[in-house]
JSON list of C-alpha atoms in Angstrom, two decimals:
[
{"chain": "Z", "resi": 1, "resn": "UNK", "atom": "CA", "xyz": [-44.64, -33.60, -64.22]},
{"chain": "Z", "resi": 2, "resn": "UNK", "atom": "CA", "xyz": [-46.93, -32.51, -60.79]},
{"chain": "Z", "resi": 3, "resn": "UNK", "atom": "CA", "xyz": [-43.09, -33.65, -58.38]},
{"chain": "Z", "resi": 4, "resn": "UNK", "atom": "CA", "xyz": [-41.03, -30.85, -60.10]},
{"chain": "Z", "resi": 5, "resn": "UNK", "atom": "CA", "xyz": [-43.35, -27.81, -59.36]},
{"chain": "Z", "resi": 6, "resn": "UNK", "atom": "CA", "xyz": [-43.84, -28.83, -55.76]},
{"chain": "Z", "resi": 7, "resn": "UNK", "atom": "CA", "xyz": [-41.21, -25.54, -54.39]},
{"chain": "Z", "resi": 8, "resn": "UNK", "atom": "CA", "xyz": [-43.75, -23.54, -56.78]},
{"chain": "Z", "resi": 9, "resn": "UNK", "atom": "CA", "xyz": [-47.12, -24.96, -55.41]},
{"chain": "Z", "resi": 10, "resn": "UNK", "atom": "CA", "xyz": [-45.74, -24.82, -51.76]},
{"chain": "Z", "resi": 11, "resn": "UNK", "atom": "CA", "xyz": [-44.68, -21.10, -52.01]},
{"chain": "Z", "resi": 12, "resn": "UNK", "atom": "CA", "xyz": [-47.96, -19.58, -53.38]},
{"chain": "Z", "resi": 13, "resn": "UNK", "atom": "CA", "xyz": [-49.41, -21.43, -50.81]},
{"chain": "Z", "resi": 14, "resn": "UNK", "atom": "CA", "xyz": [-50.74, -19.86, -46.97]},
{"chain": "Z", "resi": 15, "resn": "UNK", "atom": "CA", "xyz": [-51.99, -23.39, -45.72]},
{"chain": "Z", "resi": 16, "resn": "UNK", "atom": "CA", "xyz": [-49.62, -24.79, -43.54]},
{"chain": "Z", "resi": 17, "resn": "UNK", "atom": "CA", "xyz": [-51.13, -28.70, -43.35]},
{"chain": "Z", "resi": 18, "resn": "UNK", "atom": "CA", "xyz": [-50.91, -28.65, -47.36]},
{"chain": "Z", "resi": 19, "resn": "UNK", "atom": "CA", "xyz": [-46.85, -26.91, -46.91]},
{"chain": "Z", "resi": 20, "resn": "UNK", "atom": "CA", "xyz": [-46.53, -30.25, -44.32]},
{"chain": "Z", "resi": 21, "resn": "UNK", "atom": "CA", "xyz": [-48.00, -32.11, -46.84]},
{"chain": "Z", "resi": 22, "resn": "UNK", "atom": "CA", "xyz": [-45.96, -30.96, -49.40]},
{"chain": "Z", "resi": 23, "resn": "UNK", "atom": "CA", "xyz": [-43.04, -30.92, -47.35]},
{"chain": "Z", "resi": 24, "resn": "UNK", "atom": "CA", "xyz": [-44.14, -34.37, -46.89]},
{"chain": "Z", "resi": 25, "resn": "UNK", "atom": "CA", "xyz": [-43.50, -35.30, -50.30]},
{"chain": "Z", "resi": 26, "resn": "UNK", "atom": "CA", "xyz": [-40.42, -34.14, -50.90]},
{"chain": "Z", "resi": 27, "resn": "UNK", "atom": "CA", "xyz": [-38.53, -35.73, -48.49]},
{"chain": "Z", "resi": 28, "resn": "UNK", "atom": "CA", "xyz": [-40.75, -39.29, -49.92]},
{"chain": "Z", "resi": 29, "resn": "UNK", "atom": "CA", "xyz": [-39.19, -38.70, -52.88]},
{"chain": "Z", "resi": 30, "resn": "UNK", "atom": "CA", "xyz": [-35.75, -37.03, -51.92]},
{"chain": "Z", "resi": 31, "resn": "UNK", "atom": "CA", "xyz": [-34.61, -38.38, -49.35]},
{"chain": "Z", "resi": 32, "resn": "UNK", "atom": "CA", "xyz": [-33.60, -42.38, -49.36]},
{"chain": "Z", "resi": 33, "resn": "UNK", "atom": "CA", "xyz": [-33.46, -41.68, -45.45]},
{"chain": "Z", "resi": 34, "resn": "UNK", "atom": "CA", "xyz": [-36.57, -40.47, -45.24]},
{"chain": "Z", "resi": 35, "resn": "UNK", "atom": "CA", "xyz": [-38.35, -42.99, -47.28]},
{"chain": "Z", "resi": 36, "resn": "UNK", "atom": "CA", "xyz": [-37.15, -45.95, -46.51]},
{"chain": "Z", "resi": 37, "resn": "UNK", "atom": "CA", "xyz": [-38.11, -44.58, -42.70]},
{"chain": "Z", "resi": 38, "resn": "UNK", "atom": "CA", "xyz": [-42.06, -44.29, -43.81]},
{"chain": "Z", "resi": 39, "resn": "UNK", "atom": "CA", "xyz": [-41.82, -47.59, -45.10]},
{"chain": "Z", "resi": 40, "resn": "UNK", "atom": "CA", "xyz": [-40.89, -49.90, -41.74]},
{"chain": "Z", "resi": 41, "resn": "UNK", "atom": "CA", "xyz": [-44.07, -47.85, -40.47]},
{"chain": "Z", "resi": 42, "resn": "UNK", "atom": "CA", "xyz": [-46.27, -48.37, -42.97]},
{"chain": "Z", "resi": 43, "resn": "UNK", "atom": "CA", "xyz": [-45.24, -51.79, -42.59]},
{"chain": "Z", "resi": 44, "resn": "UNK", "atom": "CA", "xyz": [-45.26, -52.45, -38.93]},
{"chain": "Z", "resi": 45, "resn": "UNK", "atom": "CA", "xyz": [-48.37, -50.82, -39.22]},
{"chain": "Z", "resi": 46, "resn": "UNK", "atom": "CA", "xyz": [-49.76, -52.96, -41.64]},
{"chain": "Z", "resi": 47, "resn": "UNK", "atom": "CA", "xyz": [-48.70, -56.29, -38.96]},
{"chain": "Z", "resi": 48, "resn": "UNK", "atom": "CA", "xyz": [-50.18, -54.19, -36.01]},
{"chain": "Z", "resi": 49, "resn": "UNK", "atom": "CA", "xyz": [-53.28, -54.50, -38.43]},
{"chain": "Z", "resi": 50, "resn": "UNK", "atom": "CA", "xyz": [-53.01, -57.73, -39.96]},
{"chain": "Z", "resi": 51, "resn": "UNK", "atom": "CA", "xyz": [-52.20, -59.05, -36.49]},
{"chain": "Z", "resi": 52, "resn": "UNK", "atom": "CA", "xyz": [-55.69, -57.28, -34.42]},
{"chain": "Z", "resi": 53, "resn": "UNK", "atom": "CA", "xyz": [-57.82, -58.48, -37.84]},
{"chain": "Z", "resi": 54, "resn": "UNK", "atom": "CA", "xyz": [-57.06, -61.98, -36.96]},
{"chain": "Z", "resi": 55, "resn": "UNK", "atom": "CA", "xyz": [-57.98, -61.14, -33.32]},
{"chain": "Z", "resi": 56, "resn": "UNK", "atom": "CA", "xyz": [-61.25, -59.66, -33.76]},
{"chain": "Z", "resi": 57, "resn": "UNK", "atom": "CA", "xyz": [-61.84, -62.88, -35.80]},
{"chain": "Z", "resi": 58, "resn": "UNK", "atom": "CA", "xyz": [-60.99, -65.37, -33.98]},
{"chain": "Z", "resi": 59, "resn": "UNK", "atom": "CA", "xyz": [-63.30, -63.51, -31.35]},
{"chain": "Z", "resi": 60, "resn": "UNK", "atom": "CA", "xyz": [-66.37, -63.55, -33.34]},
{"chain": "Z", "resi": 61, "resn": "UNK", "atom": "CA", "xyz": [-65.20, -66.98, -34.88]},
{"chain": "Z", "resi": 62, "resn": "UNK", "atom": "CA", "xyz": [-64.23, -69.25, -31.22]},
{"chain": "Z", "resi": 63, "resn": "UNK", "atom": "CA", "xyz": [-65.92, -67.09, -28.47]},
{"chain": "Z", "resi": 64, "resn": "UNK", "atom": "CA", "xyz": [-69.21, -65.83, -29.75]},
{"chain": "Z", "resi": 65, "resn": "UNK", "atom": "CA", "xyz": [-68.04, -62.32, -29.26]},
{"chain": "Z", "resi": 66, "resn": "UNK", "atom": "CA", "xyz": [-68.47, -59.20, -31.40]},
{"chain": "Z", "resi": 67, "resn": "UNK", "atom": "CA", "xyz": [-67.79, -55.08, -30.39]},
{"chain": "Z", "resi": 68, "resn": "UNK", "atom": "CA", "xyz": [-70.20, -53.03, -32.87]},
{"chain": "Z", "resi": 69, "resn": "UNK", "atom": "CA", "xyz": [-68.44, -50.38, -31.86]},
{"chain": "Z", "resi": 70, "resn": "UNK", "atom": "CA", "xyz": [-64.89, -51.31, -33.20]},
{"chain": "Z", "resi": 71, "resn": "UNK", "atom": "CA", "xyz": [-66.34, -53.96, -35.64]},
{"chain": "Z", "resi": 72, "resn": "UNK", "atom": "CA", "xyz": [-67.06, -51.05, -39.05]},
{"chain": "Z", "resi": 73, "resn": "UNK", "atom": "CA", "xyz": [-63.48, -49.89, -38.21]},
{"chain": "Z", "resi": 74, "resn": "UNK", "atom": "CA", "xyz": [-62.03, -53.50, -38.91]},
{"chain": "Z", "resi": 75, "resn": "UNK", "atom": "CA", "xyz": [-63.98, -54.35, -41.86]},
{"chain": "Z", "resi": 76, "resn": "UNK", "atom": "CA", "xyz": [-63.02, -51.19, -43.32]},
{"chain": "Z", "resi": 77, "resn": "UNK", "atom": "CA", "xyz": [-59.56, -52.23, -42.68]},
{"chain": "Z", "resi": 78, "resn": "UNK", "atom": "CA", "xyz": [-60.17, -55.49, -43.97]},
{"chain": "Z", "resi": 79, "resn": "UNK", "atom": "CA", "xyz": [-61.84, -54.94, -47.02]},
{"chain": "Z", "resi": 80, "resn": "UNK", "atom": "CA", "xyz": [-59.01, -52.10, -47.58]},
{"chain": "Z", "resi": 81, "resn": "UNK", "atom": "CA", "xyz": [-55.65, -54.59, -47.28]},
{"chain": "Z", "resi": 82, "resn": "UNK", "atom": "CA", "xyz": [-58.47, -57.33, -49.02]},
{"chain": "Z", "resi": 83, "resn": "UNK", "atom": "CA", "xyz": [-58.94, -54.81, -51.67]},
{"chain": "Z", "resi": 84, "resn": "UNK", "atom": "CA", "xyz": [-55.33, -53.80, -52.64]},
{"chain": "Z", "resi": 85, "resn": "UNK", "atom": "CA", "xyz": [-54.15, -57.46, -52.23]},
{"chain": "Z", "resi": 86, "resn": "UNK", "atom": "CA", "xyz": [-57.00, -58.58, -55.14]},
{"chain": "Z", "resi": 87, "resn": "UNK", "atom": "CA", "xyz": [-55.97, -55.41, -57.45]},
{"chain": "Z", "resi": 88, "resn": "UNK", "atom": "CA", "xyz": [-52.10, -56.74, -57.17]},
{"chain": "Z", "resi": 89, "resn": "UNK", "atom": "CA", "xyz": [-53.08, -60.09, -57.69]},
{"chain": "Z", "resi": 90, "resn": "UNK", "atom": "CA", "xyz": [-54.74, -59.23, -60.84]},
{"chain": "Z", "resi": 91, "resn": "UNK", "atom": "CA", "xyz": [-52.14, -56.67, -62.15]},
{"chain": "Z", "resi": 92, "resn": "UNK", "atom": "CA", "xyz": [-48.96, -59.25, -61.55]},
{"chain": "Z", "resi": 93, "resn": "UNK", "atom": "CA", "xyz": [-51.84, -61.79, -63.63]},
{"chain": "Z", "resi": 94, "resn": "UNK", "atom": "CA", "xyz": [-52.30, -59.29, -66.22]},
{"chain": "Z", "resi": 95, "resn": "UNK", "atom": "CA", "xyz": [-50.03, -57.33, -67.16]},
{"chain": "Z", "resi": 96, "resn": "UNK", "atom": "CA", "xyz": [-46.57, -59.61, -66.31]},
{"chain": "Z", "resi": 97, "resn": "UNK", "atom": "CA", "xyz": [-49.02, -62.54, -67.34]},
{"chain": "Z", "resi": 98, "resn": "UNK", "atom": "CA", "xyz": [-47.90, -64.54, -63.84]},
{"chain": "Z", "resi": 99, "resn": "UNK", "atom": "CA", "xyz": [-50.64, -66.90, -62.16]},
{"chain": "Z", "resi": 100, "resn": "UNK", "atom": "CA", "xyz": [-49.87, -68.51, -60.00]},
{"chain": "Z", "resi": 101, "resn": "UNK", "atom": "CA", "xyz": [-50.21, -67.34, -56.05]},
{"chain": "Z", "resi": 102, "resn": "UNK", "atom": "CA", "xyz": [-46.86, -68.12, -54.77]},
{"chain": "Z", "resi": 103, "resn": "UNK", "atom": "CA", "xyz": [-45.13, -67.07, -57.91]},
{"chain": "Z", "resi": 104, "resn": "UNK", "atom": "CA", "xyz": [-47.00, -63.37, -57.66]},
{"chain": "Z", "resi": 105, "resn": "UNK", "atom": "CA", "xyz": [-46.04, -63.42, -53.18]},
{"chain": "Z", "resi": 106, "resn": "UNK", "atom": "CA", "xyz": [-42.45, -64.40, -54.64]},
{"chain": "Z", "resi": 107, "resn": "UNK", "atom": "CA", "xyz": [-42.27, -61.71, -57.11]},
{"chain": "Z", "resi": 108, "resn": "UNK", "atom": "CA", "xyz": [-43.04, -59.50, -55.25]},
{"chain": "Z", "resi": 109, "resn": "UNK", "atom": "CA", "xyz": [-41.63, -60.20, -51.76]},
{"chain": "Z", "resi": 110, "resn": "UNK", "atom": "CA", "xyz": [-38.52, -59.37, -54.04]},
{"chain": "Z", "resi": 111, "resn": "UNK", "atom": "CA", "xyz": [-39.29, -56.61, -55.14]},
{"chain": "Z", "resi": 112, "resn": "UNK", "atom": "CA", "xyz": [-39.24, -55.14, -52.38]},
{"chain": "Z", "resi": 113, "resn": "UNK", "atom": "CA", "xyz": [-35.93, -56.31, -50.73]},
{"chain": "Z", "resi": 114, "resn": "UNK", "atom": "CA", "xyz": [-34.88, -55.11, -54.30]},
{"chain": "Z", "resi": 115, "resn": "UNK", "atom": "CA", "xyz": [-35.98, -51.73, -53.78]},
{"chain": "Z", "resi": 116, "resn": "UNK", "atom": "CA", "xyz": [-35.18, -51.27, -49.84]},
{"chain": "Z", "resi": 117, "resn": "UNK", "atom": "CA", "xyz": [-31.77, -51.88, -50.25]},
{"chain": "Z", "resi": 118, "resn": "UNK", "atom": "CA", "xyz": [-31.42, -49.73, -53.35]},
{"chain": "Z", "resi": 119, "resn": "UNK", "atom": "CA", "xyz": [-32.40, -47.06, -50.50]},
{"chain": "Z", "resi": 120, "resn": "UNK", "atom": "CA", "xyz": [-30.44, -48.43, -47.89]},
{"chain": "Z", "resi": 121, "resn": "UNK", "atom": "CA", "xyz": [-27.12, -48.02, -50.54]},
{"chain": "Z", "resi": 122, "resn": "UNK", "atom": "CA", "xyz": [-28.36, -44.19, -51.49]},
{"chain": "Z", "resi": 123, "resn": "UNK", "atom": "CA", "xyz": [-29.19, -45.08, -55.04]},
{"chain": "Z", "resi": 124, "resn": "UNK", "atom": "CA", "xyz": [-31.48, -42.06, -56.24]},
{"chain": "Z", "resi": 125, "resn": "UNK", "atom": "CA", "xyz": [-34.58, -43.35, -57.57]},
{"chain": "Z", "resi": 126, "resn": "UNK", "atom": "CA", "xyz": [-37.28, -41.78, -59.64]},
{"chain": "Z", "resi": 127, "resn": "UNK", "atom": "CA", "xyz": [-40.65, -43.69, -57.37]},
{"chain": "Z", "resi": 128, "resn": "UNK", "atom": "CA", "xyz": [-42.92, -42.72, -59.92]},
{"chain": "Z", "resi": 129, "resn": "UNK", "atom": "CA", "xyz": [-40.85, -44.05, -62.91]},
{"chain": "Z", "resi": 130, "resn": "UNK", "atom": "CA", "xyz": [-40.15, -47.02, -60.52]},
{"chain": "Z", "resi": 131, "resn": "UNK", "atom": "CA", "xyz": [-43.82, -47.92, -59.54]},
{"chain": "Z", "resi": 132, "resn": "UNK", "atom": "CA", "xyz": [-44.54, -48.37, -62.87]},
{"chain": "Z", "resi": 133, "resn": "UNK", "atom": "CA", "xyz": [-41.39, -49.78, -64.18]},
{"chain": "Z", "resi": 134, "resn": "UNK", "atom": "CA", "xyz": [-42.31, -52.67, -61.76]}
]
């Protein structure tokens, strides 16, 4: 697997940006505390994005106000989040035979908390295998 050869790639590269990205990935896969912190940052970013999308939607619906400068940015964000959500629902429906949206939500919510708990308990997690199996 590529993850096993990152040190070799890093040592043969002179690109500082690439080496920083490799270090980030190594920390993400090898240091639970770092992975947990990055997931918290990602979760906060998603929450802030969804709040901004909701506020932007309210301005359009209730005030007939639309900022054409920021609209494309929020449309792309909305497409990205809705696409991810749809892919999760399709994956759960096809691969896990879950048909009910509530069950999909609860299953993924519990999966998330189990994963965070395992990170906090300093259990070594092979992220690639974990994500493939869950």
